[in-house]
mmCIF file of C-alpha atoms and ligand atoms in Angstrom:
data_model
loop_
_atom_site.group_PDB
_atom_site.id
_atom_site.type_symbol
_atom_site.label_atom_id
_atom_site.label_comp_id
_atom_site.label_asym_id
_atom_site.label_seq_id
_atom_site.Cartn_x
_atom_site.Cartn_y
_atom_site.Cartn_z
ATOM 1 C CA MET W 1 -1.860 -28.803 -21.186
ATOM 2 C CA LYS W 2 -5.089 -28.993 -23.210
ATOM 3 C CA ALA W 3 -5.416 -26.180 -25.744
ATOM 4 C CA LYS W 4 -8.085 -23.662 -24.746
ATOM 5 C CA LYS W 5 -10.265 -21.291 -26.754
ATOM 6 C CA ILE W 6 -9.522 -17.826 -25.454
ATOM 7 C CA LEU W 7 -11.245 -14.505 -26.066
ATOM 8 C CA ILE W 8 -9.286 -11.302 -25.464
ATOM 9 C CA THR W 9 -11.269 -8.075 -25.535
ATOM 10 C CA GLY W 10 -8.966 -5.176 -26.332
ATOM 11 C CA GLY W 11 -6.889 -7.833 -28.086
ATOM 12 C CA ALA W 12 -5.260 -5.427 -30.561
ATOM 13 C CA GLY W 13 -3.956 -3.287 -27.707
ATOM 14 C CA PHE W 14 -0.731 -3.168 -25.818
ATOM 15 C CA VAL W 15 -1.441 -5.736 -23.074
ATOM 16 C CA GLY W 16 -3.920 -7.752 -25.158
ATOM 17 C CA SER W 17 -1.576 -8.381 -28.069
ATOM 18 C CA HIS W 18 1.373 -9.372 -25.880
ATOM 19 C CA THR W 19 -0.897 -11.747 -23.950
ATOM 20 C CA ALA W 20 -2.186 -13.181 -27.226
ATOM 21 C CA ASP W 21 1.358 -13.863 -28.456
ATOM 22 C CA ALA W 22 2.181 -15.759 -25.261
ATOM 23 C CA LEU W 23 -1.037 -17.806 -25.431
ATOM 24 C CA LEU W 24 -0.488 -18.677 -29.089
ATOM 25 C CA ARG W 25 3.050 -19.820 -28.279
ATOM 26 C CA GLN W 26 1.507 -22.217 -25.740
ATOM 27 C CA GLY W 27 -0.730 -23.662 -28.461
ATOM 28 C CA HIS W 28 -4.034 -22.048 -27.451
ATOM 29 C CA GLU W 29 -6.658 -20.787 -29.892
ATOM 30 C CA VAL W 30 -7.064 -17.028 -29.594
ATOM 31 C CA ARG W 31 -9.907 -14.732 -30.635
ATOM 32 C CA LEU W 32 -9.245 -11.000 -30.466
ATOM 33 C CA TYR W 33 -12.094 -8.517 -30.107
ATOM 34 C CA ASP W 34 -11.181 -4.867 -30.545
ATOM 35 C CA ASN W 35 -12.788 -1.674 -31.855
ATOM 36 C CA LEU W 36 -9.408 -0.299 -33.037
ATOM 37 C CA SER W 37 -10.065 2.987 -31.256
ATOM 38 C CA PRO W 38 -8.471 5.728 -33.437
ATOM 39 C CA GLN W 39 -6.972 7.411 -30.371
ATOM 40 C CA VAL W 40 -4.834 4.302 -29.807
ATOM 41 C CA HIS W 41 -4.588 2.831 -33.314
ATOM 42 C CA SER W 42 -4.059 5.927 -35.436
ATOM 43 C CA SER W 43 -3.065 3.829 -38.494
ATOM 44 C CA GLY W 44 -5.754 1.145 -38.251
ATOM 45 C CA ILE W 45 -4.897 -2.518 -37.723
ATOM 46 C CA PRO W 46 -1.503 -2.645 -35.992
ATOM 47 C CA GLU W 47 1.277 -4.480 -37.852
ATOM 48 C CA TYR W 48 2.033 -6.611 -34.777
ATOM 49 C CA LEU W 49 -1.453 -8.179 -34.664
ATOM 50 C CA PRO W 50 -0.798 -11.935 -34.443
ATOM 51 C CA LYS W 51 -1.654 -13.608 -37.760
ATOM 52 C CA ASP W 52 -2.599 -16.892 -36.089
ATOM 53 C CA ALA W 53 -5.378 -15.303 -34.049
ATOM 54 C CA GLU W 54 -8.964 -14.753 -35.160
ATOM 55 C CA PHE W 55 -9.765 -11.044 -35.248
ATOM 56 C CA ILE W 56 -13.212 -9.531 -34.699
ATOM 57 C CA HIS W 57 -13.528 -5.797 -35.272
ATOM 58 C CA GLY W 58 -16.095 -5.110 -32.576
ATOM 59 C CA ASP W 59 -17.025 -2.810 -29.753
ATOM 60 C CA VAL W 60 -17.846 -3.890 -26.188
ATOM 61 C CA ARG W 61 -20.811 -1.495 -26.305
ATOM 62 C CA ASP W 62 -22.371 -3.778 -28.928
ATOM 63 C CA LEU W 63 -24.103 -6.537 -26.948
ATOM 64 C CA ALA W 64 -25.251 -8.472 -30.032
ATOM 65 C CA GLN W 65 -21.763 -8.705 -31.528
ATOM 66 C CA LEU W 66 -20.209 -9.483 -28.175
ATOM 67 C CA SER W 67 -22.724 -12.291 -27.656
ATOM 68 C CA GLU W 68 -21.361 -13.992 -30.759
ATOM 69 C CA ALA W 69 -17.770 -13.437 -29.621
ATOM 70 C CA VAL W 70 -18.209 -15.124 -26.213
ATOM 71 C CA ARG W 71 -19.711 -18.302 -27.705
ATOM 72 C CA GLY W 72 -17.744 -21.436 -26.968
ATOM 73 C CA VAL W 73 -14.754 -19.825 -25.301
ATOM 74 C CA ASP W 74 -13.040 -21.396 -22.274
ATOM 75 C CA VAL W 75 -11.318 -18.277 -20.992
ATOM 76 C CA ILE W 76 -12.027 -14.549 -21.301
ATOM 77 C CA PHE W 77 -9.415 -11.857 -20.775
ATOM 78 C CA HIS W 78 -11.357 -8.606 -20.531
ATOM 79 C CA PHE W 79 -8.915 -5.803 -21.347
ATOM 80 C CA ALA W 80 -11.003 -3.513 -23.580
ATOM 81 C CA ALA W 81 -11.378 -0.150 -21.880
ATOM 82 C CA ALA W 82 -11.195 3.576 -22.315
ATOM 83 C CA VAL W 83 -7.961 4.383 -20.516
ATOM 84 C CA GLY W 84 -6.941 7.837 -19.340
ATOM 85 C CA VAL W 85 -7.153 9.440 -15.933
ATOM 86 C CA GLY W 86 -7.332 13.074 -17.117
ATOM 87 C CA GLN W 87 -9.512 12.427 -20.175
ATOM 88 C CA SER W 88 -12.051 10.487 -18.131
ATOM 89 C CA MET W 89 -12.817 13.640 -16.162
ATOM 90 C CA TYR W 90 -14.440 15.368 -19.162
ATOM 91 C CA ARG W 91 -15.612 12.348 -21.188
ATOM 92 C CA ILE W 92 -17.652 10.907 -18.368
ATOM 93 C CA ALA W 93 -20.421 9.375 -20.468
ATOM 94 C CA ASP W 94 -17.973 7.715 -22.923
ATOM 95 C CA TYR W 95 -15.801 6.238 -20.197
ATOM 96 C CA THR W 96 -18.825 4.917 -18.344
ATOM 97 C CA ALA W 97 -20.355 3.443 -21.512
ATOM 98 C CA VAL W 98 -17.182 1.615 -22.560
ATOM 99 C CA ASN W 99 -15.885 0.547 -19.164
ATOM 100 C CA ASN W 100 -18.932 0.019 -16.960
ATOM 101 C CA GLN W 101 -21.568 -0.849 -19.558
ATOM 102 C CA GLY W 102 -19.020 -2.738 -21.697
ATOM 103 C CA THR W 103 -18.241 -5.028 -18.772
ATOM 104 C CA ALA W 104 -21.933 -5.446 -18.019
ATOM 105 C CA ASN W 105 -22.385 -6.468 -21.667
ATOM 106 C CA ILE W 106 -19.775 -9.205 -21.472
ATOM 107 C CA LEU W 107 -21.386 -10.703 -18.388
ATOM 108 C CA GLN W 108 -24.830 -10.379 -19.979
ATOM 109 C CA ALA W 109 -23.564 -12.043 -23.173
ATOM 110 C CA ILE W 110 -22.229 -15.003 -21.159
ATOM 111 C CA LEU W 111 -25.631 -15.477 -19.526
ATOM 112 C CA ASP W 112 -27.664 -14.911 -22.682
ATOM 113 C CA LYS W 113 -25.643 -17.479 -24.651
ATOM 114 C CA HIS W 114 -25.280 -19.925 -21.732
ATOM 115 C CA SER W 115 -21.623 -19.928 -22.649
ATOM 116 C CA TYR W 116 -19.921 -20.109 -19.269
ATOM 117 C CA PRO W 117 -16.117 -19.765 -19.380
ATOM 118 C CA GLU W 118 -13.915 -21.643 -16.929
ATOM 119 C CA LYS W 119 -12.099 -18.377 -16.091
ATOM 120 C CA ILE W 120 -12.414 -14.625 -16.524
ATOM 121 C CA VAL W 121 -9.349 -12.434 -16.014
ATOM 122 C CA LEU W 122 -10.094 -8.734 -15.783
ATOM 123 C CA ALA W 123 -7.774 -5.734 -16.165
ATOM 124 C CA SER W 124 -8.199 -3.608 -13.074
ATOM 125 C CA SER W 125 -5.957 -0.698 -12.133
ATOM 126 C CA MET W 126 -3.913 0.715 -9.290
ATOM 127 C CA SER W 127 -5.852 3.933 -9.810
ATOM 128 C CA ILE W 128 -8.715 2.525 -7.702
ATOM 129 C CA TYR W 129 -6.632 2.957 -4.532
ATOM 130 C CA GLY W 130 -6.431 6.710 -4.896
ATOM 131 C CA GLU W 131 -3.465 7.728 -2.757
ATOM 132 C CA GLY W 132 -1.213 4.863 -1.728
ATOM 133 C CA GLN W 133 -0.334 3.792 1.801
ATOM 134 C CA TYR W 134 1.741 6.170 3.920
ATOM 135 C CA SER W 135 3.394 6.529 7.288
ATOM 136 C CA CYS W 136 4.195 9.489 9.537
ATOM 137 C CA SER W 137 7.321 9.109 11.669
ATOM 138 C CA ARG W 138 5.481 10.701 14.601
ATOM 139 C CA CYS W 139 1.820 9.698 14.210
ATOM 140 C CA GLY W 140 1.867 6.220 12.641
ATOM 141 C CA ASP W 141 0.423 4.738 9.407
ATOM 142 C CA PHE W 142 -2.239 6.461 7.271
ATOM 143 C CA GLU W 143 -4.406 5.930 4.222
ATOM 144 C CA PRO W 144 -4.953 9.588 3.366
ATOM 145 C CA GLY W 145 -7.689 10.959 1.147
ATOM 146 C CA PRO W 146 -7.029 13.250 -1.832
ATOM 147 C CA ARG W 147 -4.772 16.244 -1.292
ATOM 148 C CA ALA W 148 -6.664 19.474 -0.520
ATOM 149 C CA LEU W 149 -7.076 21.880 -3.456
ATOM 150 C CA GLU W 150 -5.692 24.761 -1.380
ATOM 151 C CA GLN W 151 -2.471 22.844 -0.805
ATOM 152 C CA LEU W 152 -2.137 22.034 -4.520
ATOM 153 C CA LYS W 153 -2.708 25.697 -5.428
ATOM 154 C CA GLU W 154 0.258 26.496 -3.198
ATOM 155 C CA LYS W 155 2.285 23.815 -5.016
ATOM 156 C CA GLN W 156 2.618 21.816 -1.840
ATOM 157 C CA TRP W 157 2.645 18.457 -3.616
ATOM 158 C CA GLU W 158 3.389 15.991 -0.832
ATOM 159 C CA THR W 159 0.602 14.209 1.000
ATOM 160 C CA LEU W 160 0.398 15.571 4.534
ATOM 161 C CA CYS W 161 -0.175 13.831 7.843
ATOM 162 C CA PRO W 162 -3.813 14.398 8.840
ATOM 163 C CA GLU W 163 -2.668 14.845 12.455
ATOM 164 C CA CYS W 164 0.582 16.838 12.457
ATOM 165 C CA ASP W 165 0.540 18.238 8.879
ATOM 166 C CA GLU W 166 4.084 17.028 8.162
ATOM 167 C CA PRO W 167 4.769 15.290 4.789
ATOM 168 C CA LEU W 168 4.024 11.567 4.925
ATOM 169 C CA VAL W 169 6.429 8.841 3.802
ATOM 170 C CA PRO W 170 4.968 6.544 1.101
ATOM 171 C CA LEU W 171 4.846 2.777 1.708
ATOM 172 C CA PRO W 172 4.061 -0.096 -0.666
ATOM 173 C CA THR W 173 0.297 -0.343 -1.195
ATOM 174 C CA SER W 174 -1.371 -3.674 -0.514
ATOM 175 C CA GLU W 175 -4.727 -5.002 -1.667
ATOM 176 C CA ASP W 176 -6.466 -4.393 1.653
ATOM 177 C CA LYS W 177 -6.000 -0.629 1.433
ATOM 178 C CA PRO W 178 -9.472 0.968 1.275
ATOM 179 C CA LEU W 179 -10.315 2.100 -2.245
ATOM 180 C CA GLN W 180 -10.631 5.867 -2.761
ATOM 181 C CA CYS W 181 -11.169 6.669 -6.416
ATOM 182 C CA THR W 182 -10.105 10.139 -7.527
ATOM 183 C CA SER W 183 -11.112 9.944 -11.204
ATOM 184 C CA ILE W 184 -14.014 8.727 -13.320
ATOM 185 C CA TYR W 185 -11.587 6.244 -14.889
ATOM 186 C CA ALA W 186 -10.708 4.826 -11.467
ATOM 187 C CA LEU W 187 -14.358 4.623 -10.524
ATOM 188 C CA SER W 188 -15.109 2.691 -13.706
ATOM 189 C CA LYS W 189 -12.278 0.231 -12.989
ATOM 190 C CA LYS W 190 -13.544 -0.310 -9.448
ATOM 191 C CA ASP W 191 -17.000 -0.933 -10.837
ATOM 192 C CA GLN W 192 -15.632 -3.397 -13.433
ATOM 193 C CA GLU W 193 -13.758 -5.262 -10.737
ATOM 194 C CA GLU W 194 -16.690 -5.507 -8.342
ATOM 195 C CA MET W 195 -19.151 -6.389 -11.094
ATOM 196 C CA ALA W 196 -17.004 -9.227 -12.432
ATOM 197 C CA LEU W 197 -16.138 -10.652 -8.992
ATOM 198 C CA LEU W 198 -19.780 -10.507 -7.910
ATOM 199 C CA PHE W 199 -20.841 -12.214 -11.150
ATOM 200 C CA GLY W 200 -18.230 -14.904 -10.555
ATOM 201 C CA ARG W 201 -19.458 -15.578 -7.019
ATOM 202 C CA THR W 202 -23.080 -15.658 -8.123
ATOM 203 C CA TYR W 203 -22.639 -18.052 -11.041
ATOM 204 C CA GLY W 204 -19.682 -20.072 -9.784
ATOM 205 C CA ILE W 205 -17.291 -18.780 -12.473
ATOM 206 C CA PRO W 206 -13.683 -18.213 -11.343
ATOM 207 C CA VAL W 207 -12.841 -14.538 -11.813
ATOM 208 C CA VAL W 208 -9.501 -12.850 -11.146
ATOM 209 C CA ALA W 209 -9.083 -9.058 -11.148
ATOM 210 C CA LEU W 210 -5.529 -7.914 -11.712
ATOM 211 C CA ARG W 211 -4.698 -4.436 -10.471
ATOM 212 C CA TYR W 212 -2.044 -3.359 -12.940
ATOM 213 C CA PHE W 213 0.324 -0.587 -11.941
ATOM 214 C CA ASN W 214 2.007 1.624 -14.586
ATOM 215 C CA ILE W 215 2.751 -0.693 -17.464
ATOM 216 C CA TYR W 216 5.418 0.110 -20.060
ATOM 217 C CA GLY W 217 6.832 -1.769 -23.011
ATOM 218 C CA THR W 218 6.845 -2.229 -26.757
ATOM 219 C CA ARG W 219 3.535 -1.567 -28.591
ATOM 220 C CA GLN W 220 2.344 1.005 -26.072
ATOM 221 C CA SER W 221 0.556 3.570 -28.222
ATOM 222 C CA LEU W 222 2.850 6.402 -29.315
ATOM 223 C CA SER W 223 -0.046 8.504 -30.542
ATOM 224 C CA ASN W 224 -2.267 8.447 -27.452
ATOM 225 C CA PRO W 225 -1.416 11.499 -25.335
ATOM 226 C CA TYR W 226 -3.831 10.510 -22.552
ATOM 227 C CA THR W 227 -2.200 7.467 -21.029
ATOM 228 C CA GLY W 228 0.968 5.417 -20.855
ATOM 229 C CA VAL W 229 3.309 8.004 -19.450
ATOM 230 C CA ALA W 230 6.508 6.227 -20.634
ATOM 231 C CA ALA W 231 5.214 6.195 -24.228
ATOM 232 C CA ILE W 232 4.079 9.818 -23.891
ATOM 233 C CA PHE W 233 7.585 10.852 -22.811
ATOM 234 C CA ALA W 234 9.125 8.813 -25.650
ATOM 235 C CA SER W 235 6.849 10.454 -28.178
ATOM 236 C CA ARG W 236 7.802 13.918 -26.886
ATOM 237 C CA LEU W 237 11.526 13.189 -27.030
ATOM 238 C CA MET W 238 11.380 11.596 -30.497
ATOM 239 C CA ASN W 239 9.703 14.746 -31.805
ATOM 240 C CA GLY W 240 12.334 17.010 -30.276
ATOM 241 C CA ASN W 241 10.044 18.211 -27.480
ATOM 242 C CA SER W 242 10.564 18.323 -23.724
ATOM 243 C CA PRO W 243 8.561 15.773 -21.737
ATOM 244 C CA LEU W 244 5.942 17.704 -19.748
ATOM 245 C CA LEU W 245 5.974 16.711 -16.105
ATOM 246 C CA PHE W 246 3.053 17.559 -13.887
ATOM 247 C CA GLU W 247 3.695 18.758 -10.322
ATOM 248 C CA ASP W 248 7.463 18.615 -9.639
ATOM 249 C CA GLY W 249 8.063 15.230 -11.275
ATOM 250 C CA PHE W 250 8.927 13.596 -7.963
ATOM 251 C CA GLN W 251 5.641 11.690 -7.755
ATOM 252 C CA MET W 252 6.335 7.974 -7.468
ATOM 253 C CA ARG W 253 4.777 5.101 -9.370
ATOM 254 C CA ASP W 254 5.513 1.446 -9.956
ATOM 255 C CA PHE W 255 6.590 0.790 -13.540
ATOM 256 C CA VAL W 256 6.023 -2.799 -14.544
ATOM 257 C CA SER W 257 7.122 -4.363 -17.811
ATOM 258 C CA VAL W 258 4.384 -5.656 -20.086
ATOM 259 C CA HIS W 259 6.239 -9.018 -20.077
ATOM 260 C CA ASP W 260 5.757 -9.297 -16.328
ATOM 261 C CA VAL W 261 2.093 -8.382 -16.780
ATOM 262 C CA VAL W 262 1.774 -11.223 -19.303
ATOM 263 C CA GLN W 263 3.377 -13.559 -16.763
ATOM 264 C CA ALA W 264 0.705 -12.559 -14.209
ATOM 265 C CA ASN W 265 -2.093 -12.974 -16.774
ATOM 266 C CA LEU W 266 -1.040 -16.516 -17.671
ATOM 267 C CA LEU W 267 -0.576 -17.525 -14.045
ATOM 268 C CA ALA W 268 -4.059 -16.204 -13.213
ATOM 269 C CA MET W 269 -5.480 -18.295 -16.048
ATOM 270 C CA GLU W 270 -3.613 -21.492 -15.228
ATOM 271 C CA SER W 271 -3.892 -21.574 -11.441
ATOM 272 C CA SER W 272 -7.016 -21.520 -9.287
ATOM 273 C CA ALA W 273 -5.153 -19.948 -6.351
ATOM 274 C CA ALA W 274 -6.217 -16.394 -7.240
ATOM 275 C CA ASP W 275 -9.851 -17.163 -8.122
ATOM 276 C CA GLY W 276 -12.260 -14.663 -6.610
ATOM 277 C CA LYS W 277 -9.404 -12.294 -5.731
ATOM 278 C CA ALA W 278 -8.147 -8.879 -6.766
ATOM 279 C CA LEU W 279 -4.354 -8.765 -6.831
ATOM 280 C CA ASN W 280 -1.667 -6.159 -7.490
ATOM 281 C CA VAL W 281 0.598 -6.580 -10.497
ATOM 282 C CA GLY W 282 3.664 -4.369 -10.249
ATOM 283 C CA SER W 283 7.421 -4.469 -10.033
ATOM 284 C CA GLY W 284 7.304 -3.741 -6.291
ATOM 285 C CA LYS W 285 9.792 -0.889 -6.803
ATOM 286 C CA PRO W 286 8.981 2.820 -6.619
ATOM 287 C CA VAL W 287 10.394 5.216 -9.188
ATOM 288 C CA THR W 288 9.809 8.933 -9.758
ATOM 289 C CA ILE W 289 8.278 10.189 -12.998
ATOM 290 C CA ARG W 290 11.375 12.402 -13.343
ATOM 291 C CA ASP W 291 13.632 9.337 -13.292
ATOM 292 C CA VAL W 292 11.536 7.646 -15.963
ATOM 293 C CA ALA W 293 11.806 10.685 -18.255
ATOM 294 C CA THR W 294 15.540 11.075 -17.600
ATOM 295 C CA GLU W 295 16.289 7.385 -18.091
ATOM 296 C CA LEU W 296 14.331 7.329 -21.339
ATOM 297 C CA GLY W 297 16.164 10.378 -22.670
ATOM 298 C CA ARG W 298 19.487 8.773 -21.779
ATOM 299 C CA ALA W 299 18.594 5.446 -23.393
ATOM 300 C CA LEU W 300 17.395 7.244 -26.532
ATOM 301 C CA GLY W 301 20.544 9.356 -26.594
ATOM 302 C CA ILE W 302 18.416 12.516 -26.765
ATOM 303 C CA SER W 303 19.294 15.326 -24.407
ATOM 304 C CA ILE W 304 16.338 17.664 -24.130
ATOM 305 C CA PRO W 305 15.609 19.270 -20.756
ATOM 306 C CA LEU W 306 12.488 18.192 -18.906
ATOM 307 C CA ASP W 307 9.659 20.715 -18.664
ATOM 308 C CA ILE W 308 8.634 20.664 -14.993
ATOM 309 C CA THR W 309 5.266 22.393 -15.311
ATOM 310 C CA GLY W 310 4.511 22.897 -11.607
ATOM 311 C CA LYS W 311 0.880 22.226 -12.567
ATOM 312 C CA TYR W 312 -1.526 19.690 -11.184
ATOM 313 C CA ARG W 313 -3.700 17.349 -13.269
ATOM 314 C CA ALA W 314 -7.153 16.675 -11.817
ATOM 315 C CA GLY W 315 -7.550 13.074 -10.694
ATOM 316 C CA ASP W 316 -3.845 12.448 -10.110
ATOM 317 C CA ILE W 317 -2.517 11.070 -6.851
ATOM 318 C CA ARG W 318 0.945 11.713 -5.430
ATOM 319 C CA HIS W 319 2.511 8.329 -4.747
ATOM 320 C CA CYS W 320 1.451 4.728 -5.213
ATOM 321 C CA PHE W 321 3.583 1.635 -5.723
ATOM 322 C CA ALA W 322 2.763 -2.021 -5.312
ATOM 323 C CA GLU W 323 3.089 -4.466 -2.474
ATOM 324 C CA ILE W 324 3.342 -7.678 -4.513
ATOM 325 C CA SER W 325 3.568 -10.359 -1.833
ATOM 326 C CA ALA W 326 -0.074 -11.455 -2.281
ATOM 327 C CA ILE W 327 0.313 -12.349 -5.959
ATOM 328 C CA SER W 328 3.769 -13.832 -5.359
ATOM 329 C CA THR W 329 2.397 -16.112 -2.653
ATOM 330 C CA ALA W 330 -0.801 -17.063 -4.495
ATOM 331 C CA LEU W 331 0.580 -17.514 -8.011
ATOM 332 C CA GLY W 332 4.366 -17.560 -7.720
ATOM 333 C CA TYR W 333 4.540 -14.309 -9.704
ATOM 334 C CA MET W 334 8.024 -12.809 -9.814
ATOM 335 C CA PRO W 335 8.820 -9.682 -11.829
ATOM 336 C CA ARG W 336 11.787 -10.378 -14.084
ATOM 337 C CA PHE W 337 12.352 -7.013 -15.764
ATOM 338 C CA GLN W 338 14.203 -4.119 -14.186
ATOM 339 C CA LEU W 339 13.176 -0.710 -15.513
ATOM 340 C CA LYS W 340 16.615 -0.105 -17.027
ATOM 341 C CA ASP W 341 16.588 -3.332 -19.112
ATOM 342 C CA GLY W 342 12.938 -2.861 -20.001
ATOM 343 C CA MET W 343 13.664 0.657 -21.239
ATOM 344 C CA GLU W 344 16.440 -0.615 -23.457
ATOM 345 C CA GLU W 345 14.031 -2.998 -25.153
ATOM 346 C CA VAL W 346 11.563 -0.130 -25.624
ATOM 347 C CA VAL W 347 14.247 2.105 -27.107
ATOM 348 C CA GLU W 348 15.269 -0.586 -29.600
ATOM 349 C CA TRP W 349 11.640 -0.911 -30.675
ATOM 350 C CA LEU W 350 11.261 2.878 -30.899
ATOM 351 C CA SER W 351 13.988 3.027 -33.550
ATOM 352 C CA SER W 352 11.537 1.461 -36.029
ATOM 353 C CA GLN W 353 8.508 3.500 -34.935
ATOM 354 C CA LYS W 354 6.974 6.839 -35.817
ATOM 355 C CA ALA W 355 5.588 8.758 -32.862
ATOM 356 C CA ASN W 356 2.836 11.350 -33.193
ATOM 357 C CA ASP W 357 3.108 13.869 -30.411
ATOM 358 C CA TYR W 358 -0.385 15.150 -29.514
ATOM 359 C CA VAL W 359 0.490 16.034 -25.923
ATOM 360 C CA GLN W 360 0.119 19.814 -26.332
ATOM 361 C CA GLU W 361 -3.409 19.420 -27.735
ATOM 362 C CA ALA W 362 -4.298 17.000 -24.932
ATOM 363 C CA VAL W 363 -3.099 19.434 -22.281
ATOM 364 C CA GLU W 364 -5.047 22.240 -23.970
ATOM 365 C CA ARG W 365 -8.203 20.119 -23.851
ATOM 366 C CA LEU W 366 -7.663 19.499 -20.139
ATOM 367 C CA ASN W 367 -7.116 23.243 -19.715
ATOM 368 C CA VAL W 368 -10.404 24.105 -21.421
ATOM 369 C CA HIS W 369 -12.164 22.042 -18.775
ATOM 370 C CA GLY W 370 -10.134 23.576 -15.935
ATOM 371 C CA LEU W 371 -8.490 20.213 -15.206
ATOM 372 C CA VAL W 372 -4.886 21.445 -15.109
ATOM 373 C CA ALA W 373 -3.997 24.195 -12.660
HETATM 374 C C1 UD2 I 401 -1.447 4.029 -16.381
HETATM 375 C C2 UD2 I 401 -2.433 3.119 -17.040
HETATM 376 C C3 UD2 I 401 -3.819 3.621 -16.891
HETATM 377 C C4 UD2 I 401 -4.147 3.886 -15.466
HETATM 378 C C5 UD2 I 401 -3.078 4.759 -14.831
HETATM 379 C C6 UD2 I 401 -3.291 4.815 -13.333
HETATM 380 C C7 UD2 I 401 -1.286 2.086 -18.928
HETATM 381 C C8 UD2 I 401 -1.127 2.051 -20.380
HETATM 382 N N1 UD2 I 401 -2.117 3.010 -18.461
HETATM 383 O O1 UD2 I 401 -1.425 5.280 -17.061
HETATM 384 O O2 UD2 I 401 -4.696 2.635 -17.387
HETATM 385 O O3 UD2 I 401 -4.305 2.663 -14.799
HETATM 386 O O4 UD2 I 401 -1.783 4.232 -15.043
HETATM 387 O O5 UD2 I 401 -2.968 6.060 -12.840
HETATM 388 O O6 UD2 I 401 -0.688 1.330 -18.197
HETATM 389 N N2 UD2 I 401 2.330 12.548 -16.137
HETATM 390 C C9 UD2 I 401 3.196 13.581 -16.473
HETATM 391 N N3 UD2 I 401 3.264 13.959 -17.779
HETATM 392 C C10 UD2 I 401 2.531 13.372 -18.755
HETATM 393 C C11 UD2 I 401 1.639 12.325 -18.398
HETATM 394 C C12 UD2 I 401 1.573 11.938 -17.068
HETATM 395 O O7 UD2 I 401 3.867 14.151 -15.621
HETATM 396 O O8 UD2 I 401 2.668 13.768 -19.924
HETATM 397 C C13 UD2 I 401 2.269 12.158 -14.730
HETATM 398 C C14 UD2 I 401 0.861 12.180 -14.171
HETATM 399 O O9 UD2 I 401 0.505 13.463 -13.767
HETATM 400 C C15 UD2 I 401 0.984 11.201 -13.009
HETATM 401 C C16 UD2 I 401 2.021 10.194 -13.523
HETATM 402 O O10 UD2 I 401 2.694 10.822 -14.607
HETATM 403 O O11 UD2 I 401 1.457 11.846 -11.877
HETATM 404 C C17 UD2 I 401 1.442 8.879 -13.985
HETATM 405 O O12 UD2 I 401 0.417 9.121 -14.934
HETATM 406 P P1 UD2 I 401 -0.844 8.122 -15.071
HETATM 407 O O13 UD2 I 401 -1.319 7.784 -13.712
HETATM 408 O O14 UD2 I 401 -1.807 8.715 -16.033
HETATM 409 O O15 UD2 I 401 -0.171 6.822 -15.630
HETATM 410 P P2 UD2 I 401 -0.121 6.160 -17.053
HETATM 411 O O16 UD2 I 401 -0.291 7.197 -18.113
HETATM 412 O O17 UD2 I 401 1.099 5.283 -17.114
#
């Protein structure tokens, strides 16, 4: 394979840096563009930053700097984003500037510099679905909207059948489920996805949007209390605190190893079979948030009881896990990491890490804005 010049925005981050390592191993030339957001990188440049990559300390809100960064690259992985469902609900302008305008800037930079890449791979998110797909044993399949506030106030967490009011059974969510964003973050990801795909169609540039589910793995920020629930739980446990679980902890997600996400990223770059598409990237297996916290505690050998708050975080959905047959068929993607093995790798990494637990402050900030009830 011919070596390519590759730009990764958000390249110092969790997904960006792992992707960079894999690309460098394949002999590609990698340029990382990252603003080293203090919320994620509390100690500045991370020690894992690959030495063989070029590093540009830059912000996607800076069109001039970005225009230099896109020059002459063959492939762009656009991962830079403000990431946090709850936080996005009170930092609306910031999230929109970084995610929506930042993406617009990349596309503008490509046009302004006449530097057309052969591929753009964009980090989208499962959050754009809102609630996942469901079925009622009596009334059939549903794609329900957000749960009613009255029901959440009564701590009735399950999504109810719109016809008979009985709890629905969650099903794997596929790409054709109508999108129903329930947070500003989700809305910004939907906008990023549509903007990039539309740009690709207009200018004949292959674009792939990957809808990542809940990613976990080494290098996930241990100081960011707003996202990365596995790392948040780890940080709580390592500081002797109970993981805080919203609702009753039985909400289900799809936890996918960062190594499987890297597999999907590379396949999307190398193959043309997913061009112009938006595809799920998950493990295909549902797991409750409670199980994640329990499993992590067990693997760390720390026995601290979970704090089941019985509170609801604005913007959260109940259940969503991935149907992965579309990406498997198109790209041959096959998740290789089971949660249990993946957790063990994380725990080994954690033994050399310091975790700053800012979760209490983060919850207080949500409280101030009436976003936890
Ligand atoms: C991931 C993504 C994020 C976004 C989100 C989609 C990463 C690093 N981040 O965030 O970009 O796509 O998924 O929803 O992959 N919860 C608790 N206690 C906590 C924190 C969270 O109970 O301290 C619950 C939360 O209420 C929700 C569930 O855990 O029910 C998952 O949280 P999330 O959706 O914010 O997922 P997260 O943080 O992995």
